[in-house]
Coordinates of C-alpha atoms in Angstrom, one line a residue:
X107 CA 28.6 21.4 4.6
X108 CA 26.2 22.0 1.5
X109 CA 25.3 25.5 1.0
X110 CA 22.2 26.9 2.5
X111 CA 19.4 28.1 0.2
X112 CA 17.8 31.3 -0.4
X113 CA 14.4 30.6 0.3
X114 CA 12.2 29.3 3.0
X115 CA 10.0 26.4 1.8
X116 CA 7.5 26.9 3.8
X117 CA 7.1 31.1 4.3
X118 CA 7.1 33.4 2.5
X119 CA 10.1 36.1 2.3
X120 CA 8.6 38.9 4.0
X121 CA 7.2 36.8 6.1
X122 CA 9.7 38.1 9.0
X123 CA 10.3 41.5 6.5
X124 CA 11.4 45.2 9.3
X125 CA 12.1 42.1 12.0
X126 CA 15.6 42.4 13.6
X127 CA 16.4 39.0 15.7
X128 CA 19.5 38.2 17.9
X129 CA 20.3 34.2 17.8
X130 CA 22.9 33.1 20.9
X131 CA 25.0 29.9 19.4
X132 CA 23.8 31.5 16.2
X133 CA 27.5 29.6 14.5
X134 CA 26.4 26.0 14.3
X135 CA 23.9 23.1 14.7
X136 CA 20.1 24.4 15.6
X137 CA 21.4 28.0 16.3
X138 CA 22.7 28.7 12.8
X139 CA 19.9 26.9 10.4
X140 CA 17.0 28.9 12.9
X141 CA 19.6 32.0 11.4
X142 CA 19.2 31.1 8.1
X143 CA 15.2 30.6 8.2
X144 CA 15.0 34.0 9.7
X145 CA 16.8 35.6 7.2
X146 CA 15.1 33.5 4.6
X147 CA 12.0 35.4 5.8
X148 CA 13.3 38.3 5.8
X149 CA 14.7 39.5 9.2
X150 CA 17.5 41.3 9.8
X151 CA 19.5 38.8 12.0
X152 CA 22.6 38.6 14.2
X153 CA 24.1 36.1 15.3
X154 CA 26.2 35.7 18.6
X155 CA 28.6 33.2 20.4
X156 CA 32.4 33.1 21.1
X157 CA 34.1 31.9 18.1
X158 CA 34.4 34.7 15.7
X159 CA 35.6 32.3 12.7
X160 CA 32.8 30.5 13.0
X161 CA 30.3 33.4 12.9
X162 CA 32.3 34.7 10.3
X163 CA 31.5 31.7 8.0
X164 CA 28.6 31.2 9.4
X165 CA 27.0 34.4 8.4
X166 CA 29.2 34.5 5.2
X167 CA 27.2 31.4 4.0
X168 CA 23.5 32.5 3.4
X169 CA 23.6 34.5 -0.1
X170 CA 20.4 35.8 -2.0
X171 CA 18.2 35.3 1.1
X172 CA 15.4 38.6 1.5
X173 CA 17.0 39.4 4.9
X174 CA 20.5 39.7 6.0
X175 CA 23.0 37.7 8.7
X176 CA 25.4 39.7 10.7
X177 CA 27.6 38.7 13.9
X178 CA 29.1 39.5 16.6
X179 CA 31.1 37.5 19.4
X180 CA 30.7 37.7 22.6
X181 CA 29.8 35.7 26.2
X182 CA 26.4 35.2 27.5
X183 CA 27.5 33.5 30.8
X184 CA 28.7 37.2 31.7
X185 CA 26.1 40.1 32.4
X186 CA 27.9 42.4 30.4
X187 CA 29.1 40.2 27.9
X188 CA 24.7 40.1 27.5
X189 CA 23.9 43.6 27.6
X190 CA 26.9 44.4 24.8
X191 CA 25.6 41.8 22.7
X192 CA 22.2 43.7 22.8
X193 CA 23.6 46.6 22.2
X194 CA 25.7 45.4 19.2
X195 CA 22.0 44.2 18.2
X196 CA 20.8 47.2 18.9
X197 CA 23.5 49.5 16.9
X198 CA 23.5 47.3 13.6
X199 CA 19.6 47.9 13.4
X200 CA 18.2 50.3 15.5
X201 CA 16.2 48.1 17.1
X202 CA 15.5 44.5 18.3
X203 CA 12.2 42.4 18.3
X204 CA 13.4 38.6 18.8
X205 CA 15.7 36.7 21.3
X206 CA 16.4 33.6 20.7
X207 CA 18.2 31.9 23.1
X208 CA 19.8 29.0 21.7
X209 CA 23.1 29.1 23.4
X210 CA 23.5 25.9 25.6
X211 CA 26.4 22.9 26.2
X212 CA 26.4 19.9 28.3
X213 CA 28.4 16.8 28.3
X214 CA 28.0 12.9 28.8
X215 CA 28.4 12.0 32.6
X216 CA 26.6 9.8 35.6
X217 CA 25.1 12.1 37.5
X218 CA 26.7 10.8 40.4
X219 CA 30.0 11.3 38.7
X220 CA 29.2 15.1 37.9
X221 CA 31.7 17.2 39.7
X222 CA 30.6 20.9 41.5
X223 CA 32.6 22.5 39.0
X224 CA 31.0 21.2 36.1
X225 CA 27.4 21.5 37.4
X226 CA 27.7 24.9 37.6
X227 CA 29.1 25.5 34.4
X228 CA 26.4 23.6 32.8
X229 CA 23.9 26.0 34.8
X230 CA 26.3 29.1 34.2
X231 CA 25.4 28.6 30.5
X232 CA 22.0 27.2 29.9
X233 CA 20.1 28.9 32.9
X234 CA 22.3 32.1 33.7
X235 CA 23.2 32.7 29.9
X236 CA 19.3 32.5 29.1
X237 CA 18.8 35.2 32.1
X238 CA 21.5 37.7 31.0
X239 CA 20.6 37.7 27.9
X240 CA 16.4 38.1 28.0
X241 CA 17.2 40.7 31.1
X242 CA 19.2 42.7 29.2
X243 CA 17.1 42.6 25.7
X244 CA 14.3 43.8 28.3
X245 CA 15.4 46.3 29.7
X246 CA 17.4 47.7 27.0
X247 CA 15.5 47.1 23.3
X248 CA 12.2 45.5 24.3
X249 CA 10.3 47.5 27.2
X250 CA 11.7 51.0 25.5
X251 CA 10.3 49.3 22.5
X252 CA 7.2 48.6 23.7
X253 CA 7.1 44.7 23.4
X254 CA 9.5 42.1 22.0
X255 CA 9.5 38.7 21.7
X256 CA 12.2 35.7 23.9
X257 CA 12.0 32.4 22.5
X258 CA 14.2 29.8 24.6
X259 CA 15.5 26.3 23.4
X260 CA 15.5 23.4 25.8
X261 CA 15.6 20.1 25.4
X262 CA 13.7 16.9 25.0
X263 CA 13.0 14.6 27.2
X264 CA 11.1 15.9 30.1
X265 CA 11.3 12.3 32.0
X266 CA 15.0 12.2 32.7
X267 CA 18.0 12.7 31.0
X268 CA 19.9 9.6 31.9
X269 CA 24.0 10.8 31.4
X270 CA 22.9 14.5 31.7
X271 CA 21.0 15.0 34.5
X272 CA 23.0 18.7 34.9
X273 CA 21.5 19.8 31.8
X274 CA 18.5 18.1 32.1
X275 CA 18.0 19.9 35.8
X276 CA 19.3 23.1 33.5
X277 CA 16.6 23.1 30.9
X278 CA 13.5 22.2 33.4
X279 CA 14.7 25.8 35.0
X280 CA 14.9 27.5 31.9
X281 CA 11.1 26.2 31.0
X282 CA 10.2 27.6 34.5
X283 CA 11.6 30.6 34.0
X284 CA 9.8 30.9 30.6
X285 CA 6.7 31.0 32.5
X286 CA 7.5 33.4 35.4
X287 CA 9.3 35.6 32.6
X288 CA 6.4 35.4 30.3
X289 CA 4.2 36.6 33.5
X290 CA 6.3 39.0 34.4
X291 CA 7.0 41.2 31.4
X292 CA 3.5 40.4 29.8
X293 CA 2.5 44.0 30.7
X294 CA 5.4 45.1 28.7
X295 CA 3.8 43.2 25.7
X296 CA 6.8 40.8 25.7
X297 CA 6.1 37.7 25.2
X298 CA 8.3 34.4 26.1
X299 CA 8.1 30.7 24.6
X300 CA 10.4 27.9 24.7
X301 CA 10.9 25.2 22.4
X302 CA 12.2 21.6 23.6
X303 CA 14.0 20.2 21.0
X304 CA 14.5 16.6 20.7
X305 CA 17.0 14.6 19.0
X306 CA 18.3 16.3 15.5
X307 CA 20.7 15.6 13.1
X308 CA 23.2 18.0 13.3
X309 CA 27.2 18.4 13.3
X310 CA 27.2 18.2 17.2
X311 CA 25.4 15.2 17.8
X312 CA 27.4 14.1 15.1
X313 CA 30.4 14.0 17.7
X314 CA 28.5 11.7 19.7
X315 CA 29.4 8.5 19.7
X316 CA 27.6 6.0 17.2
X317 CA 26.1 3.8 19.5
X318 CA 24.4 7.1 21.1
X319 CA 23.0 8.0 17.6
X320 CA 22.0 5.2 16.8
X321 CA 19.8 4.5 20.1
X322 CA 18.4 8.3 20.0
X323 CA 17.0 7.2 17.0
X324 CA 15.2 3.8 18.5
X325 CA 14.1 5.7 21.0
X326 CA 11.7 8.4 18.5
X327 CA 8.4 7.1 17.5
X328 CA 8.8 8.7 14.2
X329 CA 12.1 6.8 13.9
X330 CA 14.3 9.2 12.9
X331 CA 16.6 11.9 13.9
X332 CA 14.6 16.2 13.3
X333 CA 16.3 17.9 10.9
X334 CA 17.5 21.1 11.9
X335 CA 15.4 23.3 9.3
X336 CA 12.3 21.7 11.6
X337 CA 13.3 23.0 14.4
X338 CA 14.0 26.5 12.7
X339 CA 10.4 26.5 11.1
X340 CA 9.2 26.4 14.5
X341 CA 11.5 29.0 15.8
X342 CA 10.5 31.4 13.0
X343 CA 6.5 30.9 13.6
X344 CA 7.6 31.9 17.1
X345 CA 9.1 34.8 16.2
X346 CA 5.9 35.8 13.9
X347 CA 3.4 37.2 14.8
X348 CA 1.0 34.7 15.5
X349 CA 3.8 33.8 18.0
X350 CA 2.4 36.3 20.6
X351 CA -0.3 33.6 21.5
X352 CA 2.5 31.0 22.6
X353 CA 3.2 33.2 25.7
X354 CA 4.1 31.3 28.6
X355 CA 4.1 28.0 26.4
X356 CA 7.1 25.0 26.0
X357 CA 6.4 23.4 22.3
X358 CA 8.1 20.1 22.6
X359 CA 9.4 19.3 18.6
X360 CA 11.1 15.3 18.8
X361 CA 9.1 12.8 17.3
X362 CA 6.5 11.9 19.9
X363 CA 9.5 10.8 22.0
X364 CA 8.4 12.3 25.2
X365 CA 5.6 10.6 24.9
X366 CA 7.5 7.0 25.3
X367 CA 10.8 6.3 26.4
X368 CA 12.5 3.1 25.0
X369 CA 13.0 1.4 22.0
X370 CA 10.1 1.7 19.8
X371 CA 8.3 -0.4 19.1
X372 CA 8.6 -1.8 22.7
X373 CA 9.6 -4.8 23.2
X374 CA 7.2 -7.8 23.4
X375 CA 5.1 -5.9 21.3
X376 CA 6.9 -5.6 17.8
X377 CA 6.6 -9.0 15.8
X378 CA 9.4 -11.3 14.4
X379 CA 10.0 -8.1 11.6
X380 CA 9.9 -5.7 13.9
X381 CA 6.2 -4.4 13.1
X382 CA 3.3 -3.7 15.6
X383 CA 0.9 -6.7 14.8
X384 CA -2.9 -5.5 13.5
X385 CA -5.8 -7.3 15.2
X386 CA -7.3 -9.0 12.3
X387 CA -10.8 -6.7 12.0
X388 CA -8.6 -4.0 12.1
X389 CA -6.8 -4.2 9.3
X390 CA -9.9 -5.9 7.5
X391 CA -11.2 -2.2 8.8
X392 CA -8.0 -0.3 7.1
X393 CA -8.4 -2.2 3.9
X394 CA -11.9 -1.5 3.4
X395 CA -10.9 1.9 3.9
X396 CA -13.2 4.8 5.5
X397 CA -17.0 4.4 5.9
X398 CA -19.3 4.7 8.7
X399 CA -19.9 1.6 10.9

């Protein structure tokens, strides 16, 4: 794994500078490059999840960034395992200003395979991990605060999830929830947003098998896998703030791939190379360049 570096490309470093954020699944994939940004930027940040080795590295691994990565384990799935992750949150800085909720797991299966036990530990996580942990960042740093910000990471597609209908069910609750929640506390000034990540290129869908990979990719307009520090640029305008004006709002970040589901370019449409033919005037048009007609 190639070391992180010091400095967002994009932001500045006190960009996020007196900002203390708590990132669930803050060890790997997503989770721990939207750590890295954030820190980059200059928040004080902790990551969370149940493997302390891995946040040990994890948070071990950022060096010479303006903010600072601490960690501590612990189990969202749990009420109490929520509220002492706050509250460990809460003791390193004095004070918390950003959720993220990136903790979430699901696994390959037809969803008439899916067993009652596994169903409900996909919801246990994604959708009751998401509530435990904004309820007790509410209630115990954000409305004594007086606001705070919840930013929720779902997934990509929003048209069906074909081998994870669980988690897909799981992520369309969480997106609901975003907007009740975002409702609901909005007279707290706390504001909630969710991103929908698509397919990225990370060490988890690494695990997946090649065949998988390789057809997530067909399946993005932009033809590609994201890469991970995409989605964290996202996260941290989120947790900025011009964030506060996303209240209520799902960004979706794949590619235009919700947009079309399939190979692209769809078949019958591509040509013998695999390129979408230009109607003759039209690329007469693009050659000729801009002008008025």
């Amino acid at each position: 794994m190639d070391a992180p570096v010091s400095r967002s490309e994009i932001f500045s470093p006190d960009a996020l500078a007196g900002v203390s954020a708590l990132v669930t699944g803050g060890g790997t994939g997503l989770g721990r490059e939207t750590a890295f940004e954030l820190a980059r930027c200059g928040a004080a940040v902790t990551i969370a999840g149940r493997r302390e080795e891995v946040l040990e590295q994890a948070a071990g691994a950022l060096q010479g960034a303006s903010g600072r990565i601490g960690w501590v384990a612990g189990d969202v799935r749990e009420a109490m395992g929520a509220r002492a992750l706050v509250e460990a949150a809460l003791g390193r800085e004095g004070h918390l200003d950003v959720l993220v909720n990136n903790a979430g797991g699901q696994f390959f299966s037809p969803a008439e395979l899916i067993a009652a036990k596994g169903w409900r530990a996909v919801w246990r996580l994604n959708v009751g991990g998401m509530l435990n942990m904004s309820q007790a960042a509410h209630e115990l740093a954000f409305r004594p605060a007086g606001g705070g910000r919840v930013i929720n990471v779902t997934l990509s597609p929003h048209h069906g999830m074909p081998g994870m209908a669980h988690s897909g069910a799981a992520r369309a609750a969480v997106e609901s929830l975003t907007r009740e929640l975002a409702r609901r506390w909005a007279p707290d000034h706390v504001s909630v947003a969710a991103v929908a990540a698509g397919h990225f290129a990370t060490e988890v869908t690494a695990k997946y098998p090649q065949s998988v990979r390789e057809g997530a990719s067909r399946t993005v307009p932009l033809q590609r896998l994201g890469e991970p520090i995409e989605h964290a640029w996202l996260v941290a305008l989120l947790a900025s703030p011009a964030g506060a004006a996303f209240n209520g709002s799902t960004v979706t970040l794949d590619g235009a791939r919700d947009n079309w589901f399939g190979a692209w370019p769809p078949p019958g449409l591509a040509d013998e190379a695999g390129e979408v033919p230009v109607e003759e005037r039209g690329a007469a048009r693009a050659a000729a360049g801009p002008g008025l007609s």
